[in-house]
PDB file of C-alpha atoms in Angstrom:
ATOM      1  CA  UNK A1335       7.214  -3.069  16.595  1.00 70.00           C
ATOM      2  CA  UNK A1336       9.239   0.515  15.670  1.00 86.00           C
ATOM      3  CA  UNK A1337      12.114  -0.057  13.558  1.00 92.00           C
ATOM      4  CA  UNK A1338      15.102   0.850  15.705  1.00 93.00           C
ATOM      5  CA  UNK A1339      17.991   3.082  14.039  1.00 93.00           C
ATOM      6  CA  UNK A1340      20.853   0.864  12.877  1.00 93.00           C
ATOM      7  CA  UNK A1341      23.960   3.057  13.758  1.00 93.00           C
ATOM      8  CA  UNK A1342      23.771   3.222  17.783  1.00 94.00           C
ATOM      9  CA  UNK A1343      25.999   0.710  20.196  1.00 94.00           C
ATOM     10  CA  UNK A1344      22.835  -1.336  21.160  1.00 94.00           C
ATOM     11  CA  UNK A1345      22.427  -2.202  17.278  1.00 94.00           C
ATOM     12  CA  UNK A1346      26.232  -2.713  16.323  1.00 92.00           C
ATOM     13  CA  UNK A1347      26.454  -5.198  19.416  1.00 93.00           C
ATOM     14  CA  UNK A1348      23.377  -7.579  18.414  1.00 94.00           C
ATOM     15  CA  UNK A1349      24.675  -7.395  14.259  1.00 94.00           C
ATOM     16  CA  UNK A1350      27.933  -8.438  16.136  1.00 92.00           C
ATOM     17  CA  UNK A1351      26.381 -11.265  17.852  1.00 92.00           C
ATOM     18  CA  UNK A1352      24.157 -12.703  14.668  1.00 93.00           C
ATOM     19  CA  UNK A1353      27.506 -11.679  12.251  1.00 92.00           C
ATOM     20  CA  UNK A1354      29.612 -14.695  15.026  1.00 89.00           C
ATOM     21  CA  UNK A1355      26.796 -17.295  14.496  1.00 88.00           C
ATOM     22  CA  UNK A1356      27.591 -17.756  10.789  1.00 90.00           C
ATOM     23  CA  UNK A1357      24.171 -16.444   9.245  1.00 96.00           C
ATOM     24  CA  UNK A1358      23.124 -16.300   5.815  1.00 97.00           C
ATOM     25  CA  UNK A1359      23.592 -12.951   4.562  1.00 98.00           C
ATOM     26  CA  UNK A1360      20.561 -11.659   2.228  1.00 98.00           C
ATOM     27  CA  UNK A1361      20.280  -8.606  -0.031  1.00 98.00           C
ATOM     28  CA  UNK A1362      17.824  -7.173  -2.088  1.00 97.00           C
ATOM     29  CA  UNK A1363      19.205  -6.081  -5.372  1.00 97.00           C
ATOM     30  CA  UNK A1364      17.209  -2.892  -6.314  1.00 96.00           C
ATOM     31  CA  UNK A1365      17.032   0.191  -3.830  1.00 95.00           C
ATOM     32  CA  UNK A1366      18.984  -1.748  -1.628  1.00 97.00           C
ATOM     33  CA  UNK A1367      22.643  -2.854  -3.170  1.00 97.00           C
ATOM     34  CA  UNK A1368      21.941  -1.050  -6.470  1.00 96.00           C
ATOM     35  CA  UNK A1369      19.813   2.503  -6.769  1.00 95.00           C
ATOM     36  CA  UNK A1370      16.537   2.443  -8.026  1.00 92.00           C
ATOM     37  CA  UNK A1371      16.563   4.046 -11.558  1.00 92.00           C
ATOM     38  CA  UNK A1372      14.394   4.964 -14.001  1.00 88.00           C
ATOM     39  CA  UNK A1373      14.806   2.301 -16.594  1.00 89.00           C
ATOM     40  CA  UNK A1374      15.737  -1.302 -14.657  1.00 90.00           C
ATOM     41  CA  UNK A1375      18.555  -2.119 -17.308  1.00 91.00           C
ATOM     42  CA  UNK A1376      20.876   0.640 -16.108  1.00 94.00           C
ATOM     43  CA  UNK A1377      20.958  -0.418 -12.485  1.00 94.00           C
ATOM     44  CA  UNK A1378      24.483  -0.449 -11.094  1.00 95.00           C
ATOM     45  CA  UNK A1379      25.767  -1.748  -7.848  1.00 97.00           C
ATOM     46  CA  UNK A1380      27.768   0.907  -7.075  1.00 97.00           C
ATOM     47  CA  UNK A1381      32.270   0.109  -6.710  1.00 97.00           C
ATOM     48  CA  UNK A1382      32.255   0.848  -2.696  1.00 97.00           C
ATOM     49  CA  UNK A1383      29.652  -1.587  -2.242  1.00 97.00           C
ATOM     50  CA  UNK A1384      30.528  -4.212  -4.552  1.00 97.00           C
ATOM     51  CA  UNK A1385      33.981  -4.803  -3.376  1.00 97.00           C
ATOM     52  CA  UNK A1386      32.697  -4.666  -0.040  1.00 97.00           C
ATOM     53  CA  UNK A1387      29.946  -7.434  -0.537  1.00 97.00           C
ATOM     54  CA  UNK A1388      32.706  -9.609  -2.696  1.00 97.00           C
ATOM     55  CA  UNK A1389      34.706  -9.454   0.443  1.00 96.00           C
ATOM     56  CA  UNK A1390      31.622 -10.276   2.580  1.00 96.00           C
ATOM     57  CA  UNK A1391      31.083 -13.701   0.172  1.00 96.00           C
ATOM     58  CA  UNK A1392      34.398 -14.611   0.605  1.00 94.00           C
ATOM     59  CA  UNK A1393      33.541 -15.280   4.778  1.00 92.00           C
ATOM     60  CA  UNK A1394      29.989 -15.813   4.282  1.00 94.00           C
ATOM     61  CA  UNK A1395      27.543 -17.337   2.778  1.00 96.00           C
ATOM     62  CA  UNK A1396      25.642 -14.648   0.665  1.00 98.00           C
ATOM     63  CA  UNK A1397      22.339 -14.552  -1.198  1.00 98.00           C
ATOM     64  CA  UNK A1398      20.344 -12.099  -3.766  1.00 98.00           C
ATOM     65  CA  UNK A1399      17.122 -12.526  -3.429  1.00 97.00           C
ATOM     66  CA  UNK A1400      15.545 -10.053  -5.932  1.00 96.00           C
ATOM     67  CA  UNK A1401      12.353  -9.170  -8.146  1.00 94.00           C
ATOM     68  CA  UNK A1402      14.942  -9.522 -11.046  1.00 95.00           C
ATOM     69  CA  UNK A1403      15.788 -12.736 -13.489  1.00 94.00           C
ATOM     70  CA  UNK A1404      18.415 -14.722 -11.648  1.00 94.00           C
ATOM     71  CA  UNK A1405      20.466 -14.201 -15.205  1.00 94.00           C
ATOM     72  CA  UNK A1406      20.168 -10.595 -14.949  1.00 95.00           C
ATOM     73  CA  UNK A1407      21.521 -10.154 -11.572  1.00 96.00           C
ATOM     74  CA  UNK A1408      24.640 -13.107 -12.183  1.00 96.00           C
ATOM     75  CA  UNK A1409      25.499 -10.699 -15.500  1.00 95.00           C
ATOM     76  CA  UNK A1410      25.770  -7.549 -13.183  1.00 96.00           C
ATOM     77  CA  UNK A1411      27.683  -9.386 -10.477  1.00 96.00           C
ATOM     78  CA  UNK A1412      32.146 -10.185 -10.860  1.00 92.00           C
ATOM     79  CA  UNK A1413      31.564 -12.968  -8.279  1.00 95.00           C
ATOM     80  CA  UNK A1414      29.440 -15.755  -7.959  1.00 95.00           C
ATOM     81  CA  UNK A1415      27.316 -15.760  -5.114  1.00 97.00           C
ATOM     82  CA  UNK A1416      26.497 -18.633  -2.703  1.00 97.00           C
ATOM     83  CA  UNK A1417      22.778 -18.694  -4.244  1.00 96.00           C
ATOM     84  CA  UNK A1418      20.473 -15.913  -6.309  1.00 96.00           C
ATOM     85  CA  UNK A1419      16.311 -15.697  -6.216  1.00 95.00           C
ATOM     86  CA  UNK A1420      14.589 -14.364  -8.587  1.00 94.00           C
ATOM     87  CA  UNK A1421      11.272 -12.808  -9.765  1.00 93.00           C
ATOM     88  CA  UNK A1422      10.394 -12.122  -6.053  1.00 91.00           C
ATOM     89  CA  UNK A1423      10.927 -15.689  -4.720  1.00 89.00           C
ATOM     90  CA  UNK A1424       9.458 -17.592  -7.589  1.00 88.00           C
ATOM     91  CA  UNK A1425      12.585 -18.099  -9.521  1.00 89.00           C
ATOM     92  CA  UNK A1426      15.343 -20.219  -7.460  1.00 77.00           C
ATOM     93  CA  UNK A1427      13.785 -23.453  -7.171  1.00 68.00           C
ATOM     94  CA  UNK A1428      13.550 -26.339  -9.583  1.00 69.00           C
ATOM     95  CA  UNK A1429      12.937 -26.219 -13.483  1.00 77.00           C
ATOM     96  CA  UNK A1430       9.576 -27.576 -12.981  1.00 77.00           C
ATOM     97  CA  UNK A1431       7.845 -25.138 -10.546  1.00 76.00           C
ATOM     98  CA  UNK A1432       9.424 -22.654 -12.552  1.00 78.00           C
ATOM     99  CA  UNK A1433       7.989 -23.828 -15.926  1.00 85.00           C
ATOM    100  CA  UNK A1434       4.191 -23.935 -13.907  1.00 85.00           C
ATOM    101  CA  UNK A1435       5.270 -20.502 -12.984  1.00 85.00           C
ATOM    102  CA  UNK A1436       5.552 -19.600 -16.604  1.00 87.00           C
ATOM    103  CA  UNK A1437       2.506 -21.056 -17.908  1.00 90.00           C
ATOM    104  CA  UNK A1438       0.367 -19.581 -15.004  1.00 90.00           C
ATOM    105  CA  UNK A1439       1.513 -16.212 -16.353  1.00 94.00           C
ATOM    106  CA  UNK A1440       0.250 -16.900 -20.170  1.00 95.00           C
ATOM    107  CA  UNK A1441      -3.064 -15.766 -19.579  1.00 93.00           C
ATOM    108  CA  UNK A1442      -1.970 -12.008 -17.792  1.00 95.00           C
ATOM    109  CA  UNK A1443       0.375 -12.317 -20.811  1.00 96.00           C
ATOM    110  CA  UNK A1444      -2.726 -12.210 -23.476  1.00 95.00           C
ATOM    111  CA  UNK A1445      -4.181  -9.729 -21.544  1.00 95.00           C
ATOM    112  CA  UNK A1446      -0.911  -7.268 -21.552  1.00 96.00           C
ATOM    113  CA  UNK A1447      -0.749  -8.218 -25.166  1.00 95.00           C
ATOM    114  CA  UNK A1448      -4.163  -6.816 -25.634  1.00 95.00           C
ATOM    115  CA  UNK A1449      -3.775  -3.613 -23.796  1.00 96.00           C
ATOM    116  CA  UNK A1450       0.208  -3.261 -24.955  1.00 95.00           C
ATOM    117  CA  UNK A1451      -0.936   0.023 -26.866  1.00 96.00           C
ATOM    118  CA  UNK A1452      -2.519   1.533 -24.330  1.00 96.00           C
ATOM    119  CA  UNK A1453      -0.153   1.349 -21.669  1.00 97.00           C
ATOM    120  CA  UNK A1454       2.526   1.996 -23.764  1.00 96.00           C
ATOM    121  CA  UNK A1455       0.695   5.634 -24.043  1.00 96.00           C
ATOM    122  CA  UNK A1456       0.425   6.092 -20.574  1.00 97.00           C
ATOM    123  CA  UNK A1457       4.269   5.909 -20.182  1.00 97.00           C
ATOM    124  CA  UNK A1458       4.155   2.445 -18.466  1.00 97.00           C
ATOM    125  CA  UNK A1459       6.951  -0.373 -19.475  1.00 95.00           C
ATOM    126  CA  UNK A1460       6.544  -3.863 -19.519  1.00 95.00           C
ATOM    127  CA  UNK A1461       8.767  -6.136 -18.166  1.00 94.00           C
ATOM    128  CA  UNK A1462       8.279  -9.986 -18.914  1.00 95.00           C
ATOM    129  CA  UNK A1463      10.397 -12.107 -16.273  1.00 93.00           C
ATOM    130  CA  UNK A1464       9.066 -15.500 -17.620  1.00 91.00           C
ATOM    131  CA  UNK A1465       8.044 -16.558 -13.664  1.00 92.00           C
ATOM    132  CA  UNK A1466       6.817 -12.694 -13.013  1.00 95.00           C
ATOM    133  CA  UNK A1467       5.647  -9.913 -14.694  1.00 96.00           C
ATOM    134  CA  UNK A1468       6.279  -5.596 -13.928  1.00 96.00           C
ATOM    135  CA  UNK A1469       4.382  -2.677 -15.178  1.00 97.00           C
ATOM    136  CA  UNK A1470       6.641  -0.024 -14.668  1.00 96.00           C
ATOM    137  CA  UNK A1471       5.713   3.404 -14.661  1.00 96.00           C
ATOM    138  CA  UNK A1472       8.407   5.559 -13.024  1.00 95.00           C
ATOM    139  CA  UNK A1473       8.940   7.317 -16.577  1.00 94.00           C
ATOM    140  CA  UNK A1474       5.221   8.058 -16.945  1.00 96.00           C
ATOM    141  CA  UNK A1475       4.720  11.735 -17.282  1.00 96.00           C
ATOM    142  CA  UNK A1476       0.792  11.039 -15.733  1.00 97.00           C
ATOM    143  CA  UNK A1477       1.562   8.502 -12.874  1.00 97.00           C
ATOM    144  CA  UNK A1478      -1.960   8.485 -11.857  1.00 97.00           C
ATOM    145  CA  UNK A1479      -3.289   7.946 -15.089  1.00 97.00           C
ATOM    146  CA  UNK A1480      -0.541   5.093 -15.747  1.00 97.00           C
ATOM    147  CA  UNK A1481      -1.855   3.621 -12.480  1.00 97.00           C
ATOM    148  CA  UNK A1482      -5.286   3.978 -13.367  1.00 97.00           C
ATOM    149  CA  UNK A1483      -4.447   2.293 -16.875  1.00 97.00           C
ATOM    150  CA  UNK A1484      -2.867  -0.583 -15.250  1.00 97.00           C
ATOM    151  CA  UNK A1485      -5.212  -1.318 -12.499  1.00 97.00           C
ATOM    152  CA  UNK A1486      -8.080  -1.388 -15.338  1.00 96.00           C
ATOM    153  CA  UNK A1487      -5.803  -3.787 -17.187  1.00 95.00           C
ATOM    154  CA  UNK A1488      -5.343  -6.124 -14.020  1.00 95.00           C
ATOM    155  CA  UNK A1489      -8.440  -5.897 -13.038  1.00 94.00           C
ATOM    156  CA  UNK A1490     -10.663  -9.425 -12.770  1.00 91.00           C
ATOM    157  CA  UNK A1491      -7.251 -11.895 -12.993  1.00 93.00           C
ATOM    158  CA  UNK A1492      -8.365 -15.144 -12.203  1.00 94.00           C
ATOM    159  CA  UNK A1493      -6.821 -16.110  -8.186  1.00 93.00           C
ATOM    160  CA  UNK A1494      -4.091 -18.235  -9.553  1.00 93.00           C
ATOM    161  CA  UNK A1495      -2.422 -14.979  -9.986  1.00 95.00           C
ATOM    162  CA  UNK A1496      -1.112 -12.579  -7.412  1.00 94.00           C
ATOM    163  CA  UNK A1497      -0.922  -8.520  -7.638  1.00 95.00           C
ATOM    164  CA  UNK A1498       1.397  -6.619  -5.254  1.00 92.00           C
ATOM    165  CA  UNK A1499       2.805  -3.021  -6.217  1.00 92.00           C
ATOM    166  CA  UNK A1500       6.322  -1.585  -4.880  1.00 91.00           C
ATOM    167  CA  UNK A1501       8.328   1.645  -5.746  1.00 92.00           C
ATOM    168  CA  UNK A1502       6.851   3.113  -8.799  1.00 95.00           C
ATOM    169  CA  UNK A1503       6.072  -0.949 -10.660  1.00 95.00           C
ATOM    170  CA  UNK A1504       3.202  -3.077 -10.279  1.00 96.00           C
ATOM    171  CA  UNK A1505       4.149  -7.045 -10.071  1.00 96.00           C
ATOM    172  CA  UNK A1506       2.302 -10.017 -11.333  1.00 96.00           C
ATOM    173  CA  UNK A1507       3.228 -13.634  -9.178  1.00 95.00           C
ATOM    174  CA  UNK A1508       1.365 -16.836  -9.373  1.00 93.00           C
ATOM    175  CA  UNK A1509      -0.417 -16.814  -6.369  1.00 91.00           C
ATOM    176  CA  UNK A1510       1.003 -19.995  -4.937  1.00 89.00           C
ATOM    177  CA  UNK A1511       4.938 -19.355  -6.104  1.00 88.00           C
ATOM    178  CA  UNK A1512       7.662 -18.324  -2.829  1.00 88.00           C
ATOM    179  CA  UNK A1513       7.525 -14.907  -1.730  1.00 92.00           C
ATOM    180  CA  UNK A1514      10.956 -13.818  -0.166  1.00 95.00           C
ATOM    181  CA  UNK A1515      10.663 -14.596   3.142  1.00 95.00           C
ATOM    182  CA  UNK A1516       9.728 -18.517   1.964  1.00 93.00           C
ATOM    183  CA  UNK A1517      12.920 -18.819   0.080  1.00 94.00           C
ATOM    184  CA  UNK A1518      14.920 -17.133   2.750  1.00 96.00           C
ATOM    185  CA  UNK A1519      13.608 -19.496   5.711  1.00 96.00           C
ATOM    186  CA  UNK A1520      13.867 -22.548   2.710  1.00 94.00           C
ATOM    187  CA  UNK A1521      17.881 -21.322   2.171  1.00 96.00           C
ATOM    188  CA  UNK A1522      18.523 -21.063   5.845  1.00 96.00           C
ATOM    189  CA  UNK A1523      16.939 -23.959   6.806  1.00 95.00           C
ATOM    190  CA  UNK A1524      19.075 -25.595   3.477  1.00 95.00           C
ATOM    191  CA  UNK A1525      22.174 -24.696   5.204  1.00 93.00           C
ATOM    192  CA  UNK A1526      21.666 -26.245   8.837  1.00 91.00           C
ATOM    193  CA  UNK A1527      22.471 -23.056  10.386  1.00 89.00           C
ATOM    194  CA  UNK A1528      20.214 -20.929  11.654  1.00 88.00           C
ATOM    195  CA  UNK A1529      20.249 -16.915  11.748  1.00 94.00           C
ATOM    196  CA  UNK A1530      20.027 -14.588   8.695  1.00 97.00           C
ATOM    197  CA  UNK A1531      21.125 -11.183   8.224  1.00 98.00           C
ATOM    198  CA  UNK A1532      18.576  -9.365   5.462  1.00 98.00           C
ATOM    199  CA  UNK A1533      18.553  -5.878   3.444  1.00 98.00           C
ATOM    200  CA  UNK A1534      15.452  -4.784   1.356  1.00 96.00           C
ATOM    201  CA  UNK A1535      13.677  -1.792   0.333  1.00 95.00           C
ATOM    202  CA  UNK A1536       9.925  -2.664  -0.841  1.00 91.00           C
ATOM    203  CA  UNK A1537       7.073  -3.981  -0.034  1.00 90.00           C
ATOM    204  CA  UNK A1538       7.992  -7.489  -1.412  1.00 92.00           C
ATOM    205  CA  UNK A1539      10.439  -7.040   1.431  1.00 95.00           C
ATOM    206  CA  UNK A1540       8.416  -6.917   4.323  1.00 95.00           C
ATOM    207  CA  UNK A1541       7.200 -10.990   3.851  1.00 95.00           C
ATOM    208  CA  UNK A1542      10.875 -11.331   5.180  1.00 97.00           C
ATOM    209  CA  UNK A1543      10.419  -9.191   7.768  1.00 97.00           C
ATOM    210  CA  UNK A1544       7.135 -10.314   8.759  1.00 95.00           C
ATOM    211  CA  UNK A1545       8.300 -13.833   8.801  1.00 95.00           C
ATOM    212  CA  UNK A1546      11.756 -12.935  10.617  1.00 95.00           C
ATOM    213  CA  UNK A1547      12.976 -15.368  13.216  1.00 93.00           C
ATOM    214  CA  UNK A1548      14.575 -14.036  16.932  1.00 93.00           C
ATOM    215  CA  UNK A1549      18.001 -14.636  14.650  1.00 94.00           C
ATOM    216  CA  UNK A1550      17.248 -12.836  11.939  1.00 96.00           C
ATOM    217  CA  UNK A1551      18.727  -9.385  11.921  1.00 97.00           C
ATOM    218  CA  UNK A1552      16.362  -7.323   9.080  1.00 98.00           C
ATOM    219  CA  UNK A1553      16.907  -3.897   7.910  1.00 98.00           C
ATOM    220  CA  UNK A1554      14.654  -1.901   5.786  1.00 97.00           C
ATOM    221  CA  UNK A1555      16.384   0.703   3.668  1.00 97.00           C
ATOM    222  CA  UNK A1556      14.340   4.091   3.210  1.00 93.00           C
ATOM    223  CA  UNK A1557      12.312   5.937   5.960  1.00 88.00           C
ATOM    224  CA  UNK A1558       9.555   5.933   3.210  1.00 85.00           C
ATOM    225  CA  UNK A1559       7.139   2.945   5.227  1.00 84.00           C
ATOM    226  CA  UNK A1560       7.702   3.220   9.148  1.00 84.00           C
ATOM    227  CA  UNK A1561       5.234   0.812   9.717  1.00 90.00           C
ATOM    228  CA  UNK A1562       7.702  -1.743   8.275  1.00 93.00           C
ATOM    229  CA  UNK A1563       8.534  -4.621  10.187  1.00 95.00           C
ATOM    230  CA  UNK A1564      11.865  -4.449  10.158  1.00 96.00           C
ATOM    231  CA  UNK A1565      13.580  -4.944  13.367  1.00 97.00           C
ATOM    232  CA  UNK A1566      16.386  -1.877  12.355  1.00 97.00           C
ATOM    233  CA  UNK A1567      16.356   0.901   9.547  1.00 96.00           C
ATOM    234  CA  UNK A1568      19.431   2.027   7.357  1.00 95.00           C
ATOM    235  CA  UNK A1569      18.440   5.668   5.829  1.00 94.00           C
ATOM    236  CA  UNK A1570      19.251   5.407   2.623  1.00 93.00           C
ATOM    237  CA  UNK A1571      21.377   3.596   0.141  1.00 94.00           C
ATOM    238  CA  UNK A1572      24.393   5.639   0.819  1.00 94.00           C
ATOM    239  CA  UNK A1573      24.877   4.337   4.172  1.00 96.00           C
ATOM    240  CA  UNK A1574      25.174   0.974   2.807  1.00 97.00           C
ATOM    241  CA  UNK A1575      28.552   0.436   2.411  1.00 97.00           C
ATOM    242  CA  UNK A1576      28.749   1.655   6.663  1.00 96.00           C
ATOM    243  CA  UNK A1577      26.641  -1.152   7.188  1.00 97.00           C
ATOM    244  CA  UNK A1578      28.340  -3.706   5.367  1.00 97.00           C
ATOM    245  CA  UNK A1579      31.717  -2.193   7.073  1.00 96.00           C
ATOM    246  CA  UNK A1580      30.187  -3.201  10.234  1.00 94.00           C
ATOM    247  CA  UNK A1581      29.818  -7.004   8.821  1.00 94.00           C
ATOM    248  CA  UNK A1582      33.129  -7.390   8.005  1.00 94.00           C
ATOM    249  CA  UNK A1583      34.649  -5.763  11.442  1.00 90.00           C
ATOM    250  CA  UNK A1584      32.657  -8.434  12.889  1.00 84.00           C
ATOM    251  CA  UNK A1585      35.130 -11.292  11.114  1.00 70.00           C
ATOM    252  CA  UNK A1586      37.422  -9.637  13.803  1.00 69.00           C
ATOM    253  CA  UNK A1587      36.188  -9.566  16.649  1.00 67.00           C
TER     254      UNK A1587
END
């Protein structure tokens, strides 16, 4: 299916339509509310769409559901929203599966440990999220190399443990934790209401997508993966607050 552009009548009339069934409304944190940087800490959501999505949680219910800590998204947030995922899906649930998450990461931990040097010289930064794990290497001045480094590294993890890249990081999961579009369908279905409205950049994104009900309006940001199964596509991150515009006119309508 060919993502279809967001701004045209056709698209504003079916986000009307899911917007009047009360859906759960779903964002993806980096490269989607906030842009990507090079080092993760100084991520801002930028003022026009913060105030915007604070306005949006005030009429709906609205979720993060992010490769970040659930701490270090409610730290960069002046609201509280209705609920926040983290690590890709594997953070959100109860203490216990996230304490197996934890201790299925310990032995990629020892491993990292090991190679911490190395990577370190090929520009790559580690990023410990207790139920996940990133190798970044945006700031690499060899990105092949620091790819080459990494997948060396990885290489031979035992099948508990998941490897999926994205934009510049490569992510370590238990293989058996939530992936996004499992604790999207586990919040709608939470909430006794269906439909969902979701926003994401990556490729951790496209499990939502993939998994995407007939009420679930999904929009990819970035015209970097057209084979994305998105149903619509928003450009960039600039034309977020637009979109997000278009939610709240719905409240009126």
């Amino acid at each position: 299916m060919k993502m279809k552009r967001l701004f045209t009548p056709d698209a504003e009339a079916a986000l009307v339509r899911t917007m009047q069934g009360e859906p759960l409304l779903a964002f993806d944190f980096d490269g989607t509310l906030a842009p990507i940087v090079p080092v993760p800490e100084d991520a801002r959501i930028p003022t026009a769409v913060m105030w915007r999505l604070q306005r949006l949680a005030e009429r709906w219910p609205v979720a993060i559901i992010t490769g970040r800590t659930v701490d270090d998204v409610r730290k960069r947030l002046p609201f509280a929203p209705w609920r926040i995922v983290g690590s890709h899906g594997a953070e959100g649930g109860s203490e216990a599966a996230l304490a197996q998450a934890r201790a299925a990461l310990d032995v990629a931990r020892r491993r990292l440990d090991d190679a911490r040097l190395d990577l370190h010289q090929h520009g790559v930064l580690l990023e410990d999220k207790s139920a996940s794990i990133a190798l970044h290497y945006r700031l690499a001045s060899d990105r092949q190399a620091a790819v080459h480094a990494i997948a060396q590294v990885l290489a031979g993890l035992p099948p508990e443990l998941a490897v999926f890249g994205g934009k510049m990081v490569a992510n370590i999961v238990p293989a058996w934790a939530h992936d996004k579009g499992k604790a999207l369908a586990e919040m709608v279905e939470e909430r006794g209401k269906p439909g969902a409205v979701f926003v994401g950049d990556d490729v951790n994104d496209e499990s939502v997508f993939a998994r995407a009900e007939d009420d679930w309006f999904t929009i990819r940001v970035g015209q970097d993966y057209p084979n994305s199964q998105a149903k619509y596509l928003l450009d960039g991150t600039a034309d977020l607050p637009r979109l997000l515009d278009m939610m709240l006119q719905a409240a009126a309508r």
